[in-house]
Amino acid sequence: MDIDLLARMVKEVVMDHDTVTLPGVGSFVTELVPATFADRGYTILPPYRRLYFSPTQGEDTLLVDLYAQANHIPVTDAERILADFLTEMKEVLKLKKTIVFPGLGRLRATRENHFFFVADEDLDIYPTGFGLQPISLKTHEETKEEVEEAVSALASILEKEPEPVAEPEPVVEPEPVVEPEPEPEPEVEPEPEPEPEVEPEPEPVVEPEPVVEPEPEPEEMADQAGHDVAPEPESEPAPTNKGKKIVLWTLISLCILLLVAGIALAVVGRVAPEWLDSFLYSPEELEVLYK
């Protein structure tokens, strides 16, 4: 088996199938490309089938079956022969980086040994599109028949009399109705309000002043009562504000002293608890406490 036979087998299979698997290498895949525009839209390219290489391996055995049928050998022998050839081809491709498939194109490898395929420009694997050629819109020349047909169509358009266009009737706008202005009503002067009558102020009533009788003196009252008047007891002097302030400041000073003593006791308990415990406990209790 050689590369020419492999190329012919691949081309024969891809004519009827979309994928051809090379065991251990990858797959040739075909794709239908529709008609496209080129040359800035002045050229129409016909549809065609594109052939490219994919590192993904399929599950078909088309090449093995074709080789076994063509050489009249068992499928197992054909599979072994094809696998050995493809393994050797893969190693050569990694070294030389290019292998030519006659009639198809070139299978190449990158520095990282990633395989890709470059098809020949004249490769034709699309039988349905046989005879299709690119159409250039720049070089298209009209024939004599096409010119005569275009001229006759234009003459028929000019011979047709234009239909009269009915003029639109003028629209008569209704005259605006002027409403008479209402006459101003005569102003009615308001009647003056009657002034309230002023009632006469009542004269002040002068009350007679009470007659104040002179109080009798104590001696005269005692003579009149016939006995001596007992002297009134003397009232105790009320405590002055100065004494209240002294008592208040004394209570405040005691509270401050107690607060300072409590703070000092707490500080001593934190700083020297053993010294404080010597005053609160006996030596035996201290021995038990710190044991």
mmCIF file with all atom_site columns, C-alpha atoms in Angstrom, residues 71-240:
data_model
loop_
_atom_site.group_PDB
_atom_site.id
_atom_site.type_symbol
_atom_site.label_atom_id
_atom_site.label_alt_id
_atom_site.label_comp_id
_atom_site.label_asym_id
_atom_site.label_entity_id
_atom_site.label_seq_id
_atom_site.pdbx_PDB_ins_code
_atom_site.Cartn_x
_atom_site.Cartn_y
_atom_site.Cartn_z
_atom_site.occupancy
_atom_site.B_iso_or_equiv
_atom_site.pdbx_formal_charge
_atom_site.auth_seq_id
_atom_site.auth_comp_id
_atom_site.auth_asym_id
_atom_site.auth_atom_id
_atom_site.pdbx_PDB_model_num
ATOM 1   C CA . ASN A 1 71  ? -7.974  -6.815  -2.891  1.00 0.00 ? 71  ASN A CA 1
ATOM 2   C CA . HIS A 1 72  ? -10.253 -9.774  -2.038  1.00 0.00 ? 72  HIS A CA 1
ATOM 3   C CA . ILE A 1 73  ? -8.796  -10.239 1.442   1.00 0.00 ? 73  ILE A CA 1
ATOM 4   C CA . PRO A 1 74  ? -10.435 -10.640 4.857   1.00 0.00 ? 74  PRO A CA 1
ATOM 5   C CA . VAL A 1 75  ? -11.443 -7.505  6.722   1.00 0.00 ? 75  VAL A CA 1
ATOM 6   C CA . THR A 1 76  ? -9.078  -8.308  9.600   1.00 0.00 ? 76  THR A CA 1
ATOM 7   C CA . ASP A 1 77  ? -6.086  -8.429  7.214   1.00 0.00 ? 77  ASP A CA 1
ATOM 8   C CA . ALA A 1 78  ? -7.171  -5.193  5.534   1.00 0.00 ? 78  ALA A CA 1
ATOM 9   C CA . GLU A 1 79  ? -7.539  -3.501  8.929   1.00 0.00 ? 79  GLU A CA 1
ATOM 10  C CA . ARG A 1 80  ? -4.033  -4.604  9.970   1.00 0.00 ? 80  ARG A CA 1
ATOM 11  C CA . ILE A 1 81  ? -2.397  -3.462  6.713   1.00 0.00 ? 81  ILE A CA 1
ATOM 12  C CA . LEU A 1 82  ? -4.146  -0.072  6.818   1.00 0.00 ? 82  LEU A CA 1
ATOM 13  C CA . ALA A 1 83  ? -3.252  0.472   10.506  1.00 0.00 ? 83  ALA A CA 1
ATOM 14  C CA . ASP A 1 84  ? 0.451   -0.275  9.885   1.00 0.00 ? 84  ASP A CA 1
ATOM 15  C CA . PHE A 1 85  ? 0.592   2.080   6.908   1.00 0.00 ? 85  PHE A CA 1
ATOM 16  C CA . LEU A 1 86  ? -1.171  4.925   8.745   1.00 0.00 ? 86  LEU A CA 1
ATOM 17  C CA . THR A 1 87  ? 1.143   4.550   11.759  1.00 0.00 ? 87  THR A CA 1
ATOM 18  C CA . GLU A 1 88  ? 4.199   4.878   9.523   1.00 0.00 ? 88  GLU A CA 1
ATOM 19  C CA . MET A 1 89  ? 2.596   7.790   7.648   1.00 0.00 ? 89  MET A CA 1
ATOM 20  C CA . LYS A 1 90  ? 1.941   9.601   10.923  1.00 0.00 ? 90  LYS A CA 1
ATOM 21  C CA . GLU A 1 91  ? 5.592   9.359   11.967  1.00 0.00 ? 91  GLU A CA 1
ATOM 22  C CA . VAL A 1 92  ? 6.753   10.609  8.549   1.00 0.00 ? 92  VAL A CA 1
ATOM 23  C CA . LEU A 1 93  ? 4.306   13.526  8.802   1.00 0.00 ? 93  LEU A CA 1
ATOM 24  C CA . LYS A 1 94  ? 5.725   14.554  12.185  1.00 0.00 ? 94  LYS A CA 1
ATOM 25  C CA . LEU A 1 95  ? 9.239   14.577  10.702  1.00 0.00 ? 95  LEU A CA 1
ATOM 26  C CA . LYS A 1 96  ? 8.663   16.111  7.252   1.00 0.00 ? 96  LYS A CA 1
ATOM 27  C CA . LYS A 1 97  ? 5.589   18.198  8.283   1.00 0.00 ? 97  LYS A CA 1
ATOM 28  C CA . THR A 1 98  ? 3.952   17.652  4.847   1.00 0.00 ? 98  THR A CA 1
ATOM 29  C CA . ILE A 1 99  ? 2.550   14.667  2.947   1.00 0.00 ? 99  ILE A CA 1
ATOM 30  C CA . VAL A 1 100 ? 1.027   15.093  -0.541  1.00 0.00 ? 100 VAL A CA 1
ATOM 31  C CA . PHE A 1 101 ? -2.229  13.282  -1.319  1.00 0.00 ? 101 PHE A CA 1
ATOM 32  C CA . PRO A 1 102 ? -2.294  13.233  -5.152  1.00 0.00 ? 102 PRO A CA 1
ATOM 33  C CA . GLY A 1 103 ? -5.571  14.579  -6.496  1.00 0.00 ? 103 GLY A CA 1
ATOM 34  C CA . LEU A 1 104 ? -6.702  15.856  -3.052  1.00 0.00 ? 104 LEU A CA 1
ATOM 35  C CA . GLY A 1 105 ? -4.173  18.210  -1.482  1.00 0.00 ? 105 GLY A CA 1
ATOM 36  C CA . ARG A 1 106 ? -1.550  18.313  1.251   1.00 0.00 ? 106 ARG A CA 1
ATOM 37  C CA . LEU A 1 107 ? -1.754  17.065  4.833   1.00 0.00 ? 107 LEU A CA 1
ATOM 38  C CA . ARG A 1 108 ? 0.492   19.203  7.046   1.00 0.00 ? 108 ARG A CA 1
ATOM 39  C CA . ALA A 1 109 ? 1.643   19.339  10.675  1.00 0.00 ? 109 ALA A CA 1
ATOM 40  C CA . THR A 1 110 ? 2.504   22.312  12.859  1.00 0.00 ? 110 THR A CA 1
ATOM 41  C CA . ARG A 1 111 ? 5.415   22.544  15.292  1.00 0.00 ? 111 ARG A CA 1
ATOM 42  C CA . GLU A 1 112 ? 3.153   21.141  17.968  1.00 0.00 ? 112 GLU A CA 1
ATOM 43  C CA . ASN A 1 113 ? 2.219   18.305  15.548  1.00 0.00 ? 113 ASN A CA 1
ATOM 44  C CA . HIS A 1 114 ? -1.356  19.473  15.003  1.00 0.00 ? 114 HIS A CA 1
ATOM 45  C CA . PHE A 1 115 ? -2.530  18.170  11.616  1.00 0.00 ? 115 PHE A CA 1
ATOM 46  C CA . PHE A 1 116 ? -4.454  20.269  9.060   1.00 0.00 ? 116 PHE A CA 1
ATOM 47  C CA . PHE A 1 117 ? -5.338  19.787  5.360   1.00 0.00 ? 117 PHE A CA 1
ATOM 48  C CA . VAL A 1 118 ? -4.917  22.155  2.391   1.00 0.00 ? 118 VAL A CA 1
ATOM 49  C CA . ALA A 1 119 ? -7.074  21.038  -0.554  1.00 0.00 ? 119 ALA A CA 1
ATOM 50  C CA . ASP A 1 120 ? -6.107  21.550  -4.211  1.00 0.00 ? 120 ASP A CA 1
ATOM 51  C CA . GLU A 1 121 ? -7.719  24.540  -5.913  1.00 0.00 ? 121 GLU A CA 1
ATOM 52  C CA . ASP A 1 122 ? -9.205  22.369  -8.699  1.00 0.00 ? 122 ASP A CA 1
ATOM 53  C CA . LEU A 1 123 ? -10.548 19.693  -6.316  1.00 0.00 ? 123 LEU A CA 1
ATOM 54  C CA . ASP A 1 124 ? -14.081 18.721  -7.359  1.00 0.00 ? 124 ASP A CA 1
ATOM 55  C CA . ILE A 1 125 ? -15.959 16.345  -5.061  1.00 0.00 ? 125 ILE A CA 1
ATOM 56  C CA . TYR A 1 126 ? -19.450 17.776  -5.741  1.00 0.00 ? 126 TYR A CA 1
ATOM 57  C CA . PRO A 1 127 ? -21.000 15.849  -8.646  1.00 0.00 ? 127 PRO A CA 1
ATOM 58  C CA . THR A 1 128 ? -24.300 17.691  -8.330  1.00 0.00 ? 128 THR A CA 1
ATOM 59  C CA . GLY A 1 129 ? -22.602 20.988  -9.118  1.00 0.00 ? 129 GLY A CA 1
ATOM 60  C CA . PHE A 1 130 ? -20.941 19.756  -12.331 1.00 0.00 ? 130 PHE A CA 1
ATOM 61  C CA . GLY A 1 131 ? -20.703 22.525  -14.932 1.00 0.00 ? 131 GLY A CA 1
ATOM 62  C CA . LEU A 1 132 ? -21.406 25.406  -12.543 1.00 0.00 ? 132 LEU A CA 1
ATOM 63  C CA . GLN A 1 133 ? -19.154 28.381  -13.217 1.00 0.00 ? 133 GLN A CA 1
ATOM 64  C CA . PRO A 1 134 ? -18.663 31.721  -11.450 1.00 0.00 ? 134 PRO A CA 1
ATOM 65  C CA . ILE A 1 135 ? -20.793 34.529  -12.885 1.00 0.00 ? 135 ILE A CA 1
ATOM 66  C CA . SER A 1 136 ? -19.220 37.951  -13.207 1.00 0.00 ? 136 SER A CA 1
ATOM 67  C CA . LEU A 1 137 ? -21.634 40.856  -13.234 1.00 0.00 ? 137 LEU A CA 1
ATOM 68  C CA . LYS A 1 138 ? -19.002 43.206  -14.629 1.00 0.00 ? 138 LYS A CA 1
ATOM 69  C CA . THR A 1 139 ? -18.527 41.436  -17.976 1.00 0.00 ? 139 THR A CA 1
ATOM 70  C CA . HIS A 1 140 ? -22.183 40.708  -18.697 1.00 0.00 ? 140 HIS A CA 1
ATOM 71  C CA . GLU A 1 141 ? -23.169 42.178  -22.114 1.00 0.00 ? 141 GLU A CA 1
ATOM 72  C CA . GLU A 1 142 ? -26.770 42.464  -23.176 1.00 0.00 ? 142 GLU A CA 1
ATOM 73  C CA . THR A 1 143 ? -27.727 40.725  -26.386 1.00 0.00 ? 143 THR A CA 1
ATOM 74  C CA . LYS A 1 144 ? -29.674 42.341  -29.248 1.00 0.00 ? 144 LYS A CA 1
ATOM 75  C CA . GLU A 1 145 ? -32.853 40.535  -28.232 1.00 0.00 ? 145 GLU A CA 1
ATOM 76  C CA . GLU A 1 146 ? -32.562 41.795  -24.648 1.00 0.00 ? 146 GLU A CA 1
ATOM 77  C CA . VAL A 1 147 ? -32.104 45.396  -25.839 1.00 0.00 ? 147 VAL A CA 1
ATOM 78  C CA . GLU A 1 148 ? -35.108 45.190  -28.207 1.00 0.00 ? 148 GLU A CA 1
ATOM 79  C CA . GLU A 1 149 ? -37.268 43.726  -25.452 1.00 0.00 ? 149 GLU A CA 1
ATOM 80  C CA . ALA A 1 150 ? -36.282 46.493  -23.028 1.00 0.00 ? 150 ALA A CA 1
ATOM 81  C CA . VAL A 1 151 ? -36.994 49.207  -25.648 1.00 0.00 ? 151 VAL A CA 1
ATOM 82  C CA . SER A 1 152 ? -40.423 47.771  -26.501 1.00 0.00 ? 152 SER A CA 1
ATOM 83  C CA . ALA A 1 153 ? -41.330 47.601  -22.826 1.00 0.00 ? 153 ALA A CA 1
ATOM 84  C CA . LEU A 1 154 ? -40.310 51.239  -22.383 1.00 0.00 ? 154 LEU A CA 1
ATOM 85  C CA . ALA A 1 155 ? -42.326 52.307  -25.476 1.00 0.00 ? 155 ALA A CA 1
ATOM 86  C CA . SER A 1 156 ? -45.447 50.556  -24.209 1.00 0.00 ? 156 SER A CA 1
ATOM 87  C CA . ILE A 1 157 ? -45.125 52.441  -20.956 1.00 0.00 ? 157 ILE A CA 1
ATOM 88  C CA . LEU A 1 158 ? -44.808 55.794  -22.759 1.00 0.00 ? 158 LEU A CA 1
ATOM 89  C CA . GLU A 1 159 ? -47.789 55.114  -25.102 1.00 0.00 ? 159 GLU A CA 1
ATOM 90  C CA . LYS A 1 160 ? -50.186 54.661  -22.256 1.00 0.00 ? 160 LYS A CA 1
ATOM 91  C CA . GLU A 1 161 ? -52.160 57.861  -21.691 1.00 0.00 ? 161 GLU A CA 1
ATOM 92  C CA . PRO A 1 162 ? -52.096 58.965  -18.154 1.00 0.00 ? 162 PRO A CA 1
ATOM 93  C CA . GLU A 1 163 ? -55.439 58.816  -16.490 1.00 0.00 ? 163 GLU A CA 1
ATOM 94  C CA . PRO A 1 164 ? -56.872 62.235  -15.629 1.00 0.00 ? 164 PRO A CA 1
ATOM 95  C CA . VAL A 1 165 ? -56.494 63.025  -12.073 1.00 0.00 ? 165 VAL A CA 1
ATOM 96  C CA . ALA A 1 166 ? -59.641 64.464  -10.546 1.00 0.00 ? 166 ALA A CA 1
ATOM 97  C CA . GLU A 1 167 ? -59.021 67.772  -8.921  1.00 0.00 ? 167 GLU A CA 1
ATOM 98  C CA . PRO A 1 168 ? -60.058 67.840  -5.337  1.00 0.00 ? 168 PRO A CA 1
ATOM 99  C CA . GLU A 1 169 ? -63.056 69.990  -4.556  1.00 0.00 ? 169 GLU A CA 1
ATOM 100 C CA . PRO A 1 170 ? -62.240 73.125  -2.643  1.00 0.00 ? 170 PRO A CA 1
ATOM 101 C CA . VAL A 1 171 ? -63.077 72.892  0.961   1.00 0.00 ? 171 VAL A CA 1
ATOM 102 C CA . VAL A 1 172 ? -65.337 75.731  2.050   1.00 0.00 ? 172 VAL A CA 1
ATOM 103 C CA . GLU A 1 173 ? -64.547 76.699  5.553   1.00 0.00 ? 173 GLU A CA 1
ATOM 104 C CA . PRO A 1 174 ? -67.565 77.842  7.590   1.00 0.00 ? 174 PRO A CA 1
ATOM 105 C CA . GLU A 1 175 ? -67.606 81.473  8.572   1.00 0.00 ? 175 GLU A CA 1
ATOM 106 C CA . PRO A 1 176 ? -67.029 81.991  12.235  1.00 0.00 ? 176 PRO A CA 1
ATOM 107 C CA . VAL A 1 177 ? -70.141 83.019  14.157  1.00 0.00 ? 177 VAL A CA 1
ATOM 108 C CA . VAL A 1 178 ? -69.528 86.177  16.130  1.00 0.00 ? 178 VAL A CA 1
ATOM 109 C CA . GLU A 1 179 ? -71.433 86.132  19.363  1.00 0.00 ? 179 GLU A CA 1
ATOM 110 C CA . PRO A 1 180 ? -72.671 89.519  20.651  1.00 0.00 ? 180 PRO A CA 1
ATOM 111 C CA . GLU A 1 181 ? -70.865 90.783  23.652  1.00 0.00 ? 181 GLU A CA 1
ATOM 112 C CA . PRO A 1 182 ? -73.063 90.865  26.760  1.00 0.00 ? 182 PRO A CA 1
ATOM 113 C CA . GLU A 1 183 ? -73.981 94.336  27.980  1.00 0.00 ? 183 GLU A CA 1
ATOM 114 C CA . PRO A 1 184 ? -72.434 95.223  31.312  1.00 0.00 ? 184 PRO A CA 1
ATOM 115 C CA . GLU A 1 185 ? -74.876 95.228  34.199  1.00 0.00 ? 185 GLU A CA 1
ATOM 116 C CA . PRO A 1 186 ? -75.289 98.535  36.033  1.00 0.00 ? 186 PRO A CA 1
ATOM 117 C CA . GLU A 1 187 ? -73.364 98.679  39.218  1.00 0.00 ? 187 GLU A CA 1
ATOM 118 C CA . VAL A 1 188 ? -75.567 98.802  42.304  1.00 0.00 ? 188 VAL A CA 1
ATOM 119 C CA . GLU A 1 189 ? -74.164 100.899 45.090  1.00 0.00 ? 189 GLU A CA 1
ATOM 120 C CA . PRO A 1 190 ? -74.304 99.106  48.425  1.00 0.00 ? 190 PRO A CA 1
ATOM 121 C CA . GLU A 1 191 ? -76.653 100.601 50.984  1.00 0.00 ? 191 GLU A CA 1
ATOM 122 C CA . PRO A 1 192 ? -74.875 102.137 53.968  1.00 0.00 ? 192 PRO A CA 1
ATOM 123 C CA . GLU A 1 193 ? -75.092 100.051 57.103  1.00 0.00 ? 193 GLU A CA 1
ATOM 124 C CA . PRO A 1 194 ? -76.928 101.696 60.014  1.00 0.00 ? 194 PRO A CA 1
ATOM 125 C CA . GLU A 1 195 ? -74.662 102.963 62.751  1.00 0.00 ? 195 GLU A CA 1
ATOM 126 C CA . PRO A 1 196 ? -75.142 101.188 66.085  1.00 0.00 ? 196 PRO A CA 1
ATOM 127 C CA . GLU A 1 197 ? -76.778 103.233 68.759  1.00 0.00 ? 197 GLU A CA 1
ATOM 128 C CA . VAL A 1 198 ? -74.476 104.174 71.627  1.00 0.00 ? 198 VAL A CA 1
ATOM 129 C CA . GLU A 1 199 ? -75.973 103.186 74.950  1.00 0.00 ? 199 GLU A CA 1
ATOM 130 C CA . PRO A 1 200 ? -75.389 105.616 77.783  1.00 0.00 ? 200 PRO A CA 1
ATOM 131 C CA . GLU A 1 201 ? -72.842 104.425 80.328  1.00 0.00 ? 201 GLU A CA 1
ATOM 132 C CA . PRO A 1 202 ? -74.327 103.738 83.780  1.00 0.00 ? 202 PRO A CA 1
ATOM 133 C CA . GLU A 1 203 ? -73.242 106.034 86.507  1.00 0.00 ? 203 GLU A CA 1
ATOM 134 C CA . PRO A 1 204 ? -70.893 104.434 89.073  1.00 0.00 ? 204 PRO A CA 1
ATOM 135 C CA . VAL A 1 205 ? -72.504 103.513 92.342  1.00 0.00 ? 205 VAL A CA 1
ATOM 136 C CA . VAL A 1 206 ? -70.594 105.013 95.232  1.00 0.00 ? 206 VAL A CA 1
ATOM 137 C CA . GLU A 1 207 ? -70.531 102.588 98.156  1.00 0.00 ? 207 GLU A CA 1
ATOM 138 C CA . PRO A 1 208 ? -70.394 104.135 101.620 1.00 0.00 ? 208 PRO A CA 1
ATOM 139 C CA . GLU A 1 209 ? -67.014 103.787 103.330 1.00 0.00 ? 209 GLU A CA 1
ATOM 140 C CA . PRO A 1 210 ? -67.072 101.443 106.354 1.00 0.00 ? 210 PRO A CA 1
ATOM 141 C CA . VAL A 1 211 ? -66.662 103.064 109.680 1.00 0.00 ? 211 VAL A CA 1
ATOM 142 C CA . VAL A 1 212 ? -63.589 101.699 111.474 1.00 0.00 ? 212 VAL A CA 1
ATOM 143 C CA . GLU A 1 213 ? -64.028 101.593 115.176 1.00 0.00 ? 213 GLU A CA 1
ATOM 144 C CA . PRO A 1 214 ? -60.848 102.145 117.225 1.00 0.00 ? 214 PRO A CA 1
ATOM 145 C CA . GLU A 1 215 ? -59.514 99.003  118.904 1.00 0.00 ? 215 GLU A CA 1
ATOM 146 C CA . PRO A 1 216 ? -59.604 99.121  122.615 1.00 0.00 ? 216 PRO A CA 1
ATOM 147 C CA . GLU A 1 217 ? -56.266 99.150  124.397 1.00 0.00 ? 217 GLU A CA 1
ATOM 148 C CA . PRO A 1 218 ? -55.228 96.095  126.416 1.00 0.00 ? 218 PRO A CA 1
ATOM 149 C CA . GLU A 1 219 ? -55.486 97.814  129.676 1.00 0.00 ? 219 GLU A CA 1
ATOM 150 C CA . GLU A 1 220 ? -58.982 98.967  128.923 1.00 0.00 ? 220 GLU A CA 1
ATOM 151 C CA . MET A 1 221 ? -59.921 95.485  127.799 1.00 0.00 ? 221 MET A CA 1
ATOM 152 C CA . ALA A 1 222 ? -58.533 94.070  131.020 1.00 0.00 ? 222 ALA A CA 1
ATOM 153 C CA . ASP A 1 223 ? -60.488 96.553  133.029 1.00 0.00 ? 223 ASP A CA 1
ATOM 154 C CA . GLN A 1 224 ? -63.569 95.747  131.081 1.00 0.00 ? 224 GLN A CA 1
ATOM 155 C CA . ALA A 1 225 ? -63.136 92.010  131.480 1.00 0.00 ? 225 ALA A CA 1
ATOM 156 C CA . GLY A 1 226 ? -62.322 92.391  135.164 1.00 0.00 ? 226 GLY A CA 1
ATOM 157 C CA . HIS A 1 227 ? -59.142 90.274  135.110 1.00 0.00 ? 227 HIS A CA 1
ATOM 158 C CA . ASP A 1 228 ? -55.567 90.499  133.950 1.00 0.00 ? 228 ASP A CA 1
ATOM 159 C CA . VAL A 1 229 ? -54.601 89.415  130.395 1.00 0.00 ? 229 VAL A CA 1
ATOM 160 C CA . ALA A 1 230 ? -52.059 86.526  130.347 1.00 0.00 ? 230 ALA A CA 1
ATOM 161 C CA . PRO A 1 231 ? -48.886 87.198  128.326 1.00 0.00 ? 231 PRO A CA 1
ATOM 162 C CA . GLU A 1 232 ? -48.481 85.250  125.047 1.00 0.00 ? 232 GLU A CA 1
ATOM 163 C CA . PRO A 1 233 ? -45.693 82.558  125.033 1.00 0.00 ? 233 PRO A CA 1
ATOM 164 C CA . GLU A 1 234 ? -42.562 83.439  123.096 1.00 0.00 ? 234 GLU A CA 1
ATOM 165 C CA . SER A 1 235 ? -42.071 81.385  119.857 1.00 0.00 ? 235 SER A CA 1
ATOM 166 C CA . GLU A 1 236 ? -38.853 79.396  119.363 1.00 0.00 ? 236 GLU A CA 1
ATOM 167 C CA . PRO A 1 237 ? -36.440 80.846  116.789 1.00 0.00 ? 237 PRO A CA 1
ATOM 168 C CA . ALA A 1 238 ? -36.560 79.000  113.417 1.00 0.00 ? 238 ALA A CA 1
ATOM 169 C CA . PRO A 1 239 ? -33.368 77.343  112.301 1.00 0.00 ? 239 PRO A CA 1
ATOM 170 C CA . THR A 1 240 ? -31.372 79.512  109.944 1.00 0.00 ? 240 THR A CA 1
#
